[in-house]
């Protein structure tokens, strides 16, 4: 079992957070400054999703500074860094240019989230580079999708935080994977044993992600041994997310995510995002594009229909039998019922999780 001190190490690294820790995922094009800062101002940690393209990163960080300046308390609680994180997709993001941006003191984020390297040496280069240019102020978070990947990442890059992504996650993840119920405890045990046997490798903190959409799931992630949680799909319904109205409506409307979403590479083929390393797929709502692909339609024809749907710009492209546009979402989509502010989502989730944990403590006292 991981040391309970990891929870206090998160509190030390991020003094503004309240427990249980709730973080919002770095969703490319969707998680911008508005979402990330609102989650952090609500005492979670919000991540900007730079993804594989850093062309608007400096602008987003400037917006984040403006938005955070409304909260002097938060700023003074953590003077040296911006109290948000930034997520990068290593297969596409340029390291040198990223380091130039992060080396400016006003841009130093509290956390950087690394995902989907082409090679494990990229994890080392990115972690070392970021630690150097930020004088170790920025903590390294690495998202992993299996026990094997977690051990490799820990040996290679000594992350401060491992984000353990289960297969229920929305967006990209391992094409073949396990849910957090088995993945989180097995990963924690394996990484803890690795660190115990190699005192030069510090024990990271563990964050669970994938299919977590309400307080019950947050409480269960803590029971599995995680010190905190990360949610993507639930924050798609935040006012602050940069998301098309039709996409957001689909997220609210859809239920029974195990049946209505699928992890596949077909959405990458249609969108032209084909540089992902092998072994990844994106989980999205199962739609007409996927059904046609399954029925044997040629990629070329499917892509033409997809592009027509994009060009039509109407909301009918997102919902219903004829929907063709990509609606990345996790299996927890059925628990997302309404559009709310990211603040209400973050504060509400924390309250719900605490309520569940209290009920469980009461239950345990009767046993
Ligand atoms: C629309 C969408 C976009 C995403 N984009 C990224 C990304 O750019 N980088 C990344 O590391 N993870 C990305 N993810 C995955 C999240 O980091 C996280 O693993 C996932 O959202 C957790 O599962 P949940 O959606 O069930 O909460 C994305 C997820 C979604 C739903």
mmCIF file of C-alpha atoms and ligand atoms in Angstrom:
data_model
loop_
_atom_site.group_PDB
_atom_site.id
_atom_site.type_symbol
_atom_site.label_atom_id
_atom_site.label_comp_id
_atom_site.label_asym_id
_atom_site.label_seq_id
_atom_site.Cartn_x
_atom_site.Cartn_y
_atom_site.Cartn_z
ATOM 1 C CA UNK A 1 0.000 0.000 0.000
ATOM 2 C CA UNK A 2 1.198 3.495 -0.751
ATOM 3 C CA UNK A 3 2.348 5.597 2.118
ATOM 4 C CA UNK A 4 -0.362 7.902 3.503
ATOM 5 C CA UNK A 5 2.295 10.628 3.483
ATOM 6 C CA UNK A 6 1.687 10.991 -0.255
ATOM 7 C CA UNK A 7 -1.563 12.814 0.556
ATOM 8 C CA UNK A 8 0.281 15.289 2.739
ATOM 9 C CA UNK A 9 2.949 15.658 0.044
ATOM 10 C CA UNK A 10 0.205 16.787 -2.347
ATOM 11 C CA UNK A 11 -0.949 19.328 0.242
ATOM 12 C CA UNK A 12 2.620 20.571 0.610
ATOM 13 C CA UNK A 13 3.120 20.869 -3.139
ATOM 14 C CA UNK A 14 -0.276 22.479 -3.737
ATOM 15 C CA UNK A 15 -1.199 24.371 -0.562
ATOM 16 C CA UNK A 16 -4.468 25.775 -1.973
ATOM 17 C CA UNK A 17 -6.115 22.365 -2.483
ATOM 18 C CA UNK A 18 -8.875 20.926 -0.363
ATOM 19 C CA UNK A 19 -9.266 17.186 0.048
ATOM 20 C CA UNK A 20 -10.357 14.926 -1.446
ATOM 21 C CA UNK A 21 -8.350 16.285 -4.372
ATOM 22 C CA UNK A 22 -10.329 16.843 -7.547
ATOM 23 C CA UNK A 23 -8.507 17.722 -10.739
ATOM 24 C CA UNK A 24 -9.845 18.493 -14.205
ATOM 25 C CA UNK A 25 -8.202 16.708 -17.130
ATOM 26 C CA UNK A 26 -6.097 18.498 -19.765
ATOM 27 C CA UNK A 27 -8.542 17.955 -22.619
ATOM 28 C CA UNK A 28 -6.997 19.228 -25.843
ATOM 29 C CA UNK A 29 -8.880 22.246 -27.299
ATOM 30 C CA UNK A 30 -11.519 22.018 -24.525
ATOM 31 C CA UNK A 31 -9.654 22.633 -21.240
ATOM 32 C CA UNK A 32 -8.501 26.217 -21.585
ATOM 33 C CA UNK A 33 -7.546 28.886 -19.059
ATOM 34 C CA UNK A 34 -11.165 29.516 -18.031
ATOM 35 C CA UNK A 35 -11.809 25.899 -17.006
ATOM 36 C CA UNK A 36 -8.404 25.283 -15.434
ATOM 37 C CA UNK A 37 -8.402 28.438 -13.289
ATOM 38 C CA UNK A 38 -12.002 27.939 -12.139
ATOM 39 C CA UNK A 39 -11.194 24.439 -10.882
ATOM 40 C CA UNK A 40 -8.065 25.666 -9.075
ATOM 41 C CA UNK A 41 -9.955 28.624 -7.582
ATOM 42 C CA UNK A 42 -12.437 26.037 -6.257
ATOM 43 C CA UNK A 43 -9.495 24.363 -4.453
ATOM 44 C CA UNK A 44 -8.898 21.618 -6.986
ATOM 45 C CA UNK A 45 -6.210 21.607 -9.679
ATOM 46 C CA UNK A 46 -7.238 22.555 -13.199
ATOM 47 C CA UNK A 47 -5.152 21.563 -16.213
ATOM 48 C CA UNK A 48 -4.918 23.408 -19.519
ATOM 49 C CA UNK A 49 -4.874 20.906 -22.402
ATOM 50 C CA UNK A 50 -2.046 22.013 -24.677
ATOM 51 C CA UNK A 51 -1.969 18.554 -26.226
ATOM 52 C CA UNK A 52 0.293 18.287 -29.246
ATOM 53 C CA UNK A 53 0.025 21.921 -30.343
ATOM 54 C CA UNK A 54 1.462 24.725 -28.218
ATOM 55 C CA UNK A 55 0.627 27.580 -30.606
ATOM 56 C CA UNK A 56 -1.905 29.162 -28.230
ATOM 57 C CA UNK A 57 -0.234 28.160 -24.951
ATOM 58 C CA UNK A 58 1.386 31.534 -24.167
ATOM 59 C CA UNK A 59 -1.944 33.260 -24.778
ATOM 60 C CA UNK A 60 -3.811 30.795 -22.525
ATOM 61 C CA UNK A 61 -1.235 31.271 -19.764
ATOM 62 C CA UNK A 62 -1.648 35.034 -20.028
ATOM 63 C CA UNK A 63 -5.432 34.613 -19.714
ATOM 64 C CA UNK A 64 -4.875 32.292 -16.742
ATOM 65 C CA UNK A 65 -2.756 34.931 -14.984
ATOM 66 C CA UNK A 66 -5.517 37.508 -15.480
ATOM 67 C CA UNK A 67 -8.201 35.159 -14.189
ATOM 68 C CA UNK A 68 -6.107 34.124 -11.176
ATOM 69 C CA UNK A 69 -5.303 37.725 -10.313
ATOM 70 C CA UNK A 70 -8.915 38.033 -9.119
ATOM 71 C CA UNK A 71 -7.892 35.813 -6.207
ATOM 72 C CA UNK A 72 -5.027 37.318 -4.251
ATOM 73 C CA UNK A 73 -5.469 34.652 -1.577
ATOM 74 C CA UNK A 74 -4.722 31.863 -3.982
ATOM 75 C CA UNK A 75 -1.757 33.739 -5.448
ATOM 76 C CA UNK A 76 -0.154 34.427 -2.102
ATOM 77 C CA UNK A 77 -0.692 30.857 -1.007
ATOM 78 C CA UNK A 78 1.513 29.713 -3.821
ATOM 79 C CA UNK A 79 3.725 32.555 -4.925
ATOM 80 C CA UNK A 80 6.245 30.886 -7.120
ATOM 81 C CA UNK A 81 4.059 29.157 -9.693
ATOM 82 C CA UNK A 82 0.733 29.512 -11.441
ATOM 83 C CA UNK A 83 -1.619 27.297 -9.402
ATOM 84 C CA UNK A 84 -2.698 25.292 -12.447
ATOM 85 C CA UNK A 85 -1.229 22.512 -14.589
ATOM 86 C CA UNK A 86 -0.604 22.044 -18.316
ATOM 87 C CA UNK A 87 -1.022 18.743 -20.179
ATOM 88 C CA UNK A 88 1.142 17.743 -23.166
ATOM 89 C CA UNK A 89 0.863 14.868 -25.633
ATOM 90 C CA UNK A 90 4.493 13.879 -26.110
ATOM 91 C CA UNK A 91 4.079 12.281 -29.541
ATOM 92 C CA UNK A 92 3.404 15.705 -31.020
ATOM 93 C CA UNK A 93 4.334 18.563 -28.683
ATOM 94 C CA UNK A 94 7.701 20.243 -29.384
ATOM 95 C CA UNK A 95 10.000 20.021 -26.356
ATOM 96 C CA UNK A 96 12.393 22.896 -27.074
ATOM 97 C CA UNK A 97 9.660 25.470 -27.742
ATOM 98 C CA UNK A 98 7.701 24.249 -24.719
ATOM 99 C CA UNK A 99 10.741 24.696 -22.470
ATOM 100 C CA UNK A 100 11.202 28.236 -23.793
ATOM 101 C CA UNK A 101 7.632 29.087 -22.760
ATOM 102 C CA UNK A 102 7.885 27.376 -19.357
ATOM 103 C CA UNK A 103 11.247 28.965 -18.550
ATOM 104 C CA UNK A 104 9.609 32.402 -18.277
ATOM 105 C CA UNK A 105 8.983 32.850 -14.544
ATOM 106 C CA UNK A 106 5.469 34.220 -15.105
ATOM 107 C CA UNK A 107 4.549 31.012 -16.979
ATOM 108 C CA UNK A 108 5.823 28.431 -14.479
ATOM 109 C CA UNK A 109 2.918 26.062 -13.789
ATOM 110 C CA UNK A 110 2.504 24.125 -10.546
ATOM 111 C CA UNK A 111 2.238 20.887 -12.526
ATOM 112 C CA UNK A 112 2.929 19.497 -15.962
ATOM 113 C CA UNK A 113 1.079 16.399 -17.203
ATOM 114 C CA UNK A 114 2.827 14.152 -19.725
ATOM 115 C CA UNK A 115 1.000 11.518 -21.781
ATOM 116 C CA UNK A 116 1.485 9.239 -24.771
ATOM 117 C CA UNK A 117 5.225 9.347 -25.523
ATOM 118 C CA UNK A 118 6.553 7.808 -28.731
ATOM 119 C CA UNK A 119 9.477 6.380 -26.737
ATOM 120 C CA UNK A 120 10.190 6.136 -23.017
ATOM 121 C CA UNK A 121 13.286 8.320 -23.501
ATOM 122 C CA UNK A 122 10.861 11.185 -24.239
ATOM 123 C CA UNK A 123 9.516 10.906 -20.688
ATOM 124 C CA UNK A 124 13.039 11.350 -19.342
ATOM 125 C CA UNK A 125 13.870 14.281 -21.642
ATOM 126 C CA UNK A 126 10.622 16.112 -20.854
ATOM 127 C CA UNK A 127 10.813 15.527 -17.092
ATOM 128 C CA UNK A 128 14.457 16.572 -16.840
ATOM 129 C CA UNK A 129 13.979 19.538 -19.154
ATOM 130 C CA UNK A 130 10.978 20.882 -17.247
ATOM 131 C CA UNK A 131 12.571 20.330 -13.843
ATOM 132 C CA UNK A 132 15.665 22.201 -15.017
ATOM 133 C CA UNK A 133 13.978 25.239 -16.586
ATOM 134 C CA UNK A 134 11.563 25.669 -13.681
ATOM 135 C CA UNK A 135 14.199 25.061 -10.974
ATOM 136 C CA UNK A 136 12.200 22.008 -9.791
ATOM 137 C CA UNK A 137 9.180 24.203 -9.028
ATOM 138 C CA UNK A 138 6.949 22.435 -11.530
ATOM 139 C CA UNK A 139 5.937 18.949 -10.440
ATOM 140 C CA UNK A 140 5.864 16.178 -13.038
ATOM 141 C CA UNK A 141 2.619 14.237 -13.500
ATOM 142 C CA UNK A 142 2.635 11.266 -15.891
ATOM 143 C CA UNK A 143 -0.566 9.595 -17.072
ATOM 144 C CA UNK A 144 -0.192 5.815 -17.487
ATOM 145 C CA UNK A 145 -2.597 3.135 -18.658
ATOM 146 C CA UNK A 146 -1.141 -0.112 -17.273
ATOM 147 C CA UNK A 147 0.989 -1.504 -14.450
ATOM 148 C CA UNK A 148 3.800 -2.067 -16.939
ATOM 149 C CA UNK A 149 3.697 1.536 -18.163
ATOM 150 C CA UNK A 150 3.589 2.820 -14.574
ATOM 151 C CA UNK A 151 6.734 0.881 -13.631
ATOM 152 C CA UNK A 152 8.578 2.013 -16.766
ATOM 153 C CA UNK A 153 7.592 5.663 -16.247
ATOM 154 C CA UNK A 154 8.607 5.555 -12.587
ATOM 155 C CA UNK A 155 12.011 4.040 -13.379
ATOM 156 C CA UNK A 156 12.630 6.420 -16.274
ATOM 157 C CA UNK A 157 11.338 9.746 -15.017
ATOM 158 C CA UNK A 158 10.680 9.573 -11.233
ATOM 159 C CA UNK A 159 7.339 11.379 -11.570
ATOM 160 C CA UNK A 160 5.968 13.307 -8.608
ATOM 161 C CA UNK A 161 2.493 12.062 -9.477
ATOM 162 C CA UNK A 162 1.286 9.058 -11.460
ATOM 163 C CA UNK A 163 -2.161 9.463 -13.000
ATOM 164 C CA UNK A 164 -3.560 5.957 -13.402
ATOM 165 C CA UNK A 165 -6.007 5.931 -16.294
ATOM 166 C CA UNK A 166 -8.577 3.154 -16.482
ATOM 167 C CA UNK A 167 -10.178 2.005 -19.702
ATOM 168 C CA UNK A 168 -13.489 3.735 -18.936
ATOM 169 C CA UNK A 169 -11.795 7.087 -19.613
ATOM 170 C CA UNK A 170 -13.106 9.416 -22.274
ATOM 171 C CA UNK A 171 -10.747 10.481 -25.048
ATOM 172 C CA UNK A 172 -7.506 8.641 -25.723
ATOM 173 C CA UNK A 173 -6.223 5.750 -23.678
ATOM 174 C CA UNK A 174 -4.842 2.257 -24.113
ATOM 175 C CA UNK A 175 -6.715 0.306 -26.791
ATOM 176 C CA UNK A 176 -6.514 -2.660 -24.392
ATOM 177 C CA UNK A 177 -6.773 -1.863 -20.707
ATOM 178 C CA UNK A 178 -8.360 -2.458 -17.310
ATOM 179 C CA UNK A 179 -10.836 -0.456 -15.248
ATOM 180 C CA UNK A 180 -9.579 1.467 -12.221
ATOM 181 C CA UNK A 181 -10.986 -1.075 -9.740
ATOM 182 C CA UNK A 182 -8.192 -3.506 -10.555
ATOM 183 C CA UNK A 183 -5.690 -1.170 -12.210
ATOM 184 C CA UNK A 184 -5.280 1.354 -9.393
ATOM 185 C CA UNK A 185 -4.499 -1.033 -6.495
ATOM 186 C CA UNK A 186 -2.263 -3.287 -8.601
ATOM 187 C CA UNK A 187 -0.347 -0.279 -9.940
ATOM 188 C CA UNK A 188 0.057 1.237 -6.477
ATOM 189 C CA UNK A 189 1.333 -2.058 -5.041
ATOM 190 C CA UNK A 190 3.795 -2.572 -7.910
ATOM 191 C CA UNK A 191 5.165 0.995 -7.884
ATOM 192 C CA UNK A 192 5.387 1.046 -4.085
ATOM 193 C CA UNK A 193 7.365 -2.173 -4.118
ATOM 194 C CA UNK A 194 9.669 -0.783 -6.844
ATOM 195 C CA UNK A 195 10.336 2.356 -4.797
ATOM 196 C CA UNK A 196 10.838 0.420 -1.564
ATOM 197 C CA UNK A 197 13.449 -1.733 -3.287
ATOM 198 C CA UNK A 198 15.150 1.256 -4.922
ATOM 199 C CA UNK A 199 15.481 4.051 -2.367
ATOM 200 C CA UNK A 200 16.793 6.421 -5.059
ATOM 201 C CA UNK A 201 13.326 6.427 -6.681
ATOM 202 C CA UNK A 202 10.878 8.524 -4.649
ATOM 203 C CA UNK A 203 7.343 7.196 -4.210
ATOM 204 C CA UNK A 204 4.958 9.243 -6.357
ATOM 205 C CA UNK A 205 1.463 10.282 -5.337
ATOM 206 C CA UNK A 206 -1.327 8.426 -7.164
ATOM 207 C CA UNK A 207 -4.338 9.927 -8.923
ATOM 208 C CA UNK A 208 -7.127 7.745 -10.337
ATOM 209 C CA UNK A 209 -8.912 8.649 -13.549
ATOM 210 C CA UNK A 210 -11.309 7.064 -16.023
ATOM 211 C CA UNK A 211 -15.067 6.746 -15.563
ATOM 212 C CA UNK A 212 -15.207 8.854 -12.394
ATOM 213 C CA UNK A 213 -18.200 11.163 -12.665
ATOM 214 C CA UNK A 214 -19.617 11.603 -9.167
ATOM 215 C CA UNK A 215 -18.779 11.620 -5.451
ATOM 216 C CA UNK A 216 -19.402 7.896 -5.057
ATOM 217 C CA UNK A 217 -16.699 7.104 -7.607
ATOM 218 C CA UNK A 218 -14.319 9.600 -5.980
ATOM 219 C CA UNK A 219 -14.803 7.889 -2.597
ATOM 220 C CA UNK A 220 -14.214 4.506 -4.215
ATOM 221 C CA UNK A 221 -10.995 5.749 -5.871
ATOM 222 C CA UNK A 222 -9.739 6.761 -2.418
ATOM 223 C CA UNK A 223 -10.677 3.306 -1.126
ATOM 224 C CA UNK A 224 -8.564 1.830 -3.936
ATOM 225 C CA UNK A 225 -5.560 3.710 -2.583
ATOM 226 C CA UNK A 226 -5.476 6.831 -4.787
ATOM 227 C CA UNK A 227 -4.765 10.166 -3.100
ATOM 228 C CA UNK A 228 -6.883 12.103 -5.558
ATOM 229 C CA UNK A 229 -8.930 11.925 -8.717
ATOM 230 C CA UNK A 230 -9.075 13.411 -12.185
ATOM 231 C CA UNK A 231 -12.269 13.927 -14.171
ATOM 232 C CA UNK A 232 -12.599 14.745 -17.849
ATOM 233 C CA UNK A 233 -16.065 13.799 -19.070
ATOM 234 C CA UNK A 234 -17.859 15.437 -16.129
ATOM 235 C CA UNK A 235 -16.120 18.745 -16.892
ATOM 236 C CA UNK A 236 -17.283 18.619 -20.528
ATOM 237 C CA UNK A 237 -20.565 19.878 -19.070
ATOM 238 C CA UNK A 238 -18.931 22.849 -17.335
ATOM 239 C CA UNK A 239 -19.892 26.333 -18.555
ATOM 240 C CA UNK A 240 -16.180 27.112 -18.810
ATOM 241 C CA UNK A 241 -15.317 24.260 -21.218
ATOM 242 C CA UNK A 242 -14.597 25.281 -24.813
ATOM 243 C CA UNK A 243 -17.024 22.812 -26.377
ATOM 244 C CA UNK A 244 -19.571 23.016 -29.213
ATOM 245 C CA UNK A 245 -23.161 23.287 -27.905
ATOM 246 C CA UNK A 246 -24.178 20.137 -29.831
ATOM 247 C CA UNK A 247 -21.329 18.164 -28.247
ATOM 248 C CA UNK A 248 -22.282 19.355 -24.774
ATOM 249 C CA UNK A 249 -25.972 18.546 -25.372
ATOM 250 C CA UNK A 250 -24.991 15.039 -26.478
ATOM 251 C CA UNK A 251 -22.975 14.539 -23.273
ATOM 252 C CA UNK A 252 -26.004 15.531 -21.192
ATOM 253 C CA UNK A 253 -28.436 13.410 -23.244
ATOM 254 C CA UNK A 254 -26.471 10.164 -23.403
ATOM 255 C CA UNK A 255 -26.760 7.443 -20.760
ATOM 256 C CA UNK A 256 -25.516 3.900 -20.237
ATOM 257 C CA UNK A 257 -21.941 4.727 -21.327
ATOM 258 C CA UNK A 258 -20.716 1.131 -21.382
ATOM 259 C CA UNK A 259 -23.182 0.472 -24.208
ATOM 260 C CA UNK A 260 -23.193 3.863 -25.907
ATOM 261 C CA UNK A 261 -19.454 4.684 -26.033
ATOM 262 C CA UNK A 262 -16.618 2.779 -27.672
ATOM 263 C CA UNK A 263 -12.822 3.006 -27.735
ATOM 264 C CA UNK A 264 -11.663 2.997 -31.333
ATOM 265 C CA UNK A 265 -9.136 4.516 -33.711
ATOM 266 C CA UNK A 266 -11.798 5.262 -36.324
ATOM 267 C CA UNK A 267 -12.399 8.760 -34.926
ATOM 268 C CA UNK A 268 -8.687 9.584 -35.383
ATOM 269 C CA UNK A 269 -8.850 8.340 -38.973
ATOM 270 C CA UNK A 270 -11.806 10.619 -39.707
ATOM 271 C CA UNK A 271 -10.335 13.659 -37.957
ATOM 272 C CA UNK A 272 -6.852 13.174 -39.393
ATOM 273 C CA UNK A 273 -5.237 12.865 -35.928
ATOM 274 C CA UNK A 274 -3.293 9.815 -36.996
ATOM 275 C CA UNK A 275 0.083 10.497 -35.338
ATOM 276 C CA UNK A 276 -0.891 8.745 -32.091
ATOM 277 C CA UNK A 277 1.564 5.936 -31.202
ATOM 278 C CA UNK A 278 0.208 2.434 -31.774
ATOM 279 C CA UNK A 279 -1.780 0.940 -28.920
ATOM 280 C CA UNK A 280 -4.038 3.958 -28.269
ATOM 281 C CA UNK A 281 -7.654 4.561 -29.187
ATOM 282 C CA UNK A 282 -10.141 7.317 -28.377
ATOM 283 C CA UNK A 283 -13.339 6.552 -26.402
ATOM 284 C CA UNK A 284 -16.286 8.442 -27.825
ATOM 285 C CA UNK A 285 -20.014 8.110 -28.280
ATOM 286 C CA UNK A 286 -20.803 5.301 -30.712
ATOM 287 C CA UNK A 287 -22.220 7.078 -33.772
ATOM 288 C CA UNK A 288 -23.049 6.645 -37.473
ATOM 289 C CA UNK A 289 -19.356 7.013 -38.445
ATOM 290 C CA UNK A 290 -18.436 4.065 -36.217
ATOM 291 C CA UNK A 291 -21.389 1.933 -37.360
ATOM 292 C CA UNK A 292 -20.514 2.548 -41.024
ATOM 293 C CA UNK A 293 -16.866 1.687 -40.329
ATOM 294 C CA UNK A 294 -17.966 -1.568 -38.679
ATOM 295 C CA UNK A 295 -20.213 -2.331 -41.625
ATOM 296 C CA UNK A 296 -17.211 -2.112 -43.939
ATOM 297 C CA UNK A 297 -17.488 1.412 -45.391
ATOM 298 C CA UNK A 298 -14.185 2.559 -46.916
ATOM 299 C CA UNK A 299 -12.334 5.145 -44.789
ATOM 300 C CA UNK A 300 -12.363 7.536 -47.745
ATOM 301 C CA UNK A 301 -16.182 7.496 -47.987
ATOM 302 C CA UNK A 302 -16.585 7.685 -44.222
ATOM 303 C CA UNK A 303 -14.226 10.658 -44.082
ATOM 304 C CA UNK A 304 -16.174 12.448 -46.837
ATOM 305 C CA UNK A 305 -19.437 12.020 -44.886
ATOM 306 C CA UNK A 306 -17.682 13.190 -41.719
ATOM 307 C CA UNK A 307 -16.362 16.303 -43.477
ATOM 308 C CA UNK A 308 -19.827 17.057 -44.855
ATOM 309 C CA UNK A 309 -21.199 16.876 -41.308
ATOM 310 C CA UNK A 310 -18.451 19.235 -40.085
ATOM 311 C CA UNK A 311 -19.183 21.654 -42.945
ATOM 312 C CA UNK A 312 -22.933 21.621 -42.284
ATOM 313 C CA UNK A 313 -22.120 23.002 -38.826
ATOM 314 C CA UNK A 314 -25.537 22.012 -37.480
ATOM 315 C CA UNK A 315 -26.227 20.401 -34.143
ATOM 316 C CA UNK A 316 -27.752 17.350 -35.880
ATOM 317 C CA UNK A 317 -24.158 16.196 -36.520
ATOM 318 C CA UNK A 318 -23.697 15.527 -32.804
ATOM 319 C CA UNK A 319 -26.840 13.732 -31.645
ATOM 320 C CA UNK A 320 -29.154 10.941 -32.705
ATOM 321 C CA UNK A 321 -28.964 8.113 -35.225
ATOM 322 C CA UNK A 322 -27.326 10.241 -37.935
ATOM 323 C CA UNK A 323 -24.656 11.840 -35.727
ATOM 324 C CA UNK A 324 -21.215 11.659 -37.356
ATOM 325 C CA UNK A 325 -19.126 14.170 -35.390
ATOM 326 C CA UNK A 326 -16.717 12.865 -32.777
ATOM 327 C CA UNK A 327 -18.020 13.128 -29.219
ATOM 328 C CA UNK A 328 -15.171 11.926 -27.010
ATOM 329 C CA UNK A 329 -16.626 10.874 -23.646
ATOM 330 C CA UNK A 330 -16.058 8.195 -21.021
ATOM 331 C CA UNK A 331 -18.381 5.497 -19.718
ATOM 332 C CA UNK A 332 -19.359 7.816 -16.855
ATOM 333 C CA UNK A 333 -21.234 10.020 -19.341
ATOM 334 C CA UNK A 334 -24.615 8.755 -18.111
ATOM 335 C CA UNK A 335 -23.985 10.365 -14.728
ATOM 336 C CA UNK A 336 -23.489 13.812 -16.280
ATOM 337 C CA UNK A 337 -26.956 15.320 -16.096
ATOM 338 C CA UNK A 338 -26.653 19.075 -16.331
ATOM 339 C CA UNK A 339 -24.486 21.998 -17.323
ATOM 340 C CA UNK A 340 -22.991 23.736 -14.292
ATOM 341 C CA UNK A 341 -20.102 26.012 -13.464
ATOM 342 C CA UNK A 342 -16.787 24.225 -12.948
ATOM 343 C CA UNK A 343 -16.796 25.709 -9.456
ATOM 344 C CA UNK A 344 -20.132 24.067 -8.587
ATOM 345 C CA UNK A 345 -18.951 20.770 -10.067
ATOM 346 C CA UNK A 346 -15.697 20.801 -8.066
ATOM 347 C CA UNK A 347 -17.224 21.909 -4.756
ATOM 348 C CA UNK A 348 -20.246 19.620 -5.233
ATOM 349 C CA UNK A 349 -18.103 16.558 -5.952
ATOM 350 C CA UNK A 350 -15.973 17.158 -2.884
ATOM 351 C CA UNK A 351 -19.077 17.426 -0.685
ATOM 352 C CA UNK A 352 -20.632 14.286 -2.202
ATOM 353 C CA UNK A 353 -17.433 12.282 -1.713
ATOM 354 C CA UNK A 354 -17.112 13.390 1.891
ATOM 355 C CA UNK A 355 -20.751 12.409 2.496
ATOM 356 C CA UNK A 356 -20.089 8.910 1.121
ATOM 357 C CA UNK A 357 -16.931 8.517 3.207
ATOM 358 C CA UNK A 358 -18.806 9.565 6.368
ATOM 359 C CA UNK A 359 -21.572 7.052 5.655
ATOM 360 C CA UNK A 360 -18.952 4.340 5.151
ATOM 361 C CA UNK A 361 -17.231 5.275 8.412
ATOM 362 C CA UNK A 362 -20.605 5.007 10.180
ATOM 363 C CA UNK A 363 -21.205 1.671 8.489
ATOM 364 C CA UNK A 364 -17.763 0.404 9.547
ATOM 365 C CA UNK A 365 -18.487 1.400 13.141
ATOM 366 C CA UNK A 366 -21.487 -0.965 13.156
ATOM 367 C CA UNK A 367 -19.420 -3.938 11.934
HETATM 368 C C1 LIG B 1 -12.690 15.224 -24.765
HETATM 369 C C2 LIG B 1 -11.485 14.665 -24.088
HETATM 370 C C3 LIG B 1 -10.226 15.105 -24.483
HETATM 371 C C4 LIG B 1 -9.082 14.601 -23.858
HETATM 372 N N1 LIG B 1 -7.860 15.084 -24.227
HETATM 373 C C5 LIG B 1 -6.752 14.681 -23.558
HETATM 374 C C6 LIG B 1 -5.481 15.262 -23.844
HETATM 375 O O1 LIG B 1 -5.348 16.143 -24.699
HETATM 376 N N2 LIG B 1 -4.394 14.838 -23.119
HETATM 377 C C7 LIG B 1 -4.508 13.883 -22.138
HETATM 378 O O2 LIG B 1 -3.518 13.562 -21.505
HETATM 379 N N3 LIG B 1 -5.704 13.303 -21.876
HETATM 380 C C8 LIG B 1 -6.826 13.686 -22.533
HETATM 381 N N4 LIG B 1 -8.035 13.121 -22.241
HETATM 382 C C9 LIG B 1 -8.104 12.030 -21.241
HETATM 383 C C10 LIG B 1 -8.119 12.584 -19.836
HETATM 384 O O3 LIG B 1 -6.811 12.973 -19.486
HETATM 385 C C11 LIG B 1 -8.584 11.575 -18.774
HETATM 386 O O4 LIG B 1 -7.782 10.436 -18.805
HETATM 387 C C12 LIG B 1 -10.038 11.159 -18.959
HETATM 388 O O5 LIG B 1 -10.852 12.253 -19.289
HETATM 389 C C13 LIG B 1 -10.552 10.521 -17.686
HETATM 390 O O6 LIG B 1 -11.728 9.834 -17.894
HETATM 391 P P1 LIG B 1 -13.202 10.482 -17.808
HETATM 392 O O7 LIG B 1 -13.354 11.236 -19.098
HETATM 393 O O8 LIG B 1 -14.075 9.302 -17.719
HETATM 394 O O9 LIG B 1 -13.266 11.381 -16.620
HETATM 395 C C14 LIG B 1 -9.201 13.615 -22.843
HETATM 396 C C15 LIG B 1 -10.476 13.204 -22.445
HETATM 397 C C16 LIG B 1 -11.615 13.712 -23.045
HETATM 398 C C17 LIG B 1 -12.961 13.253 -22.574
#
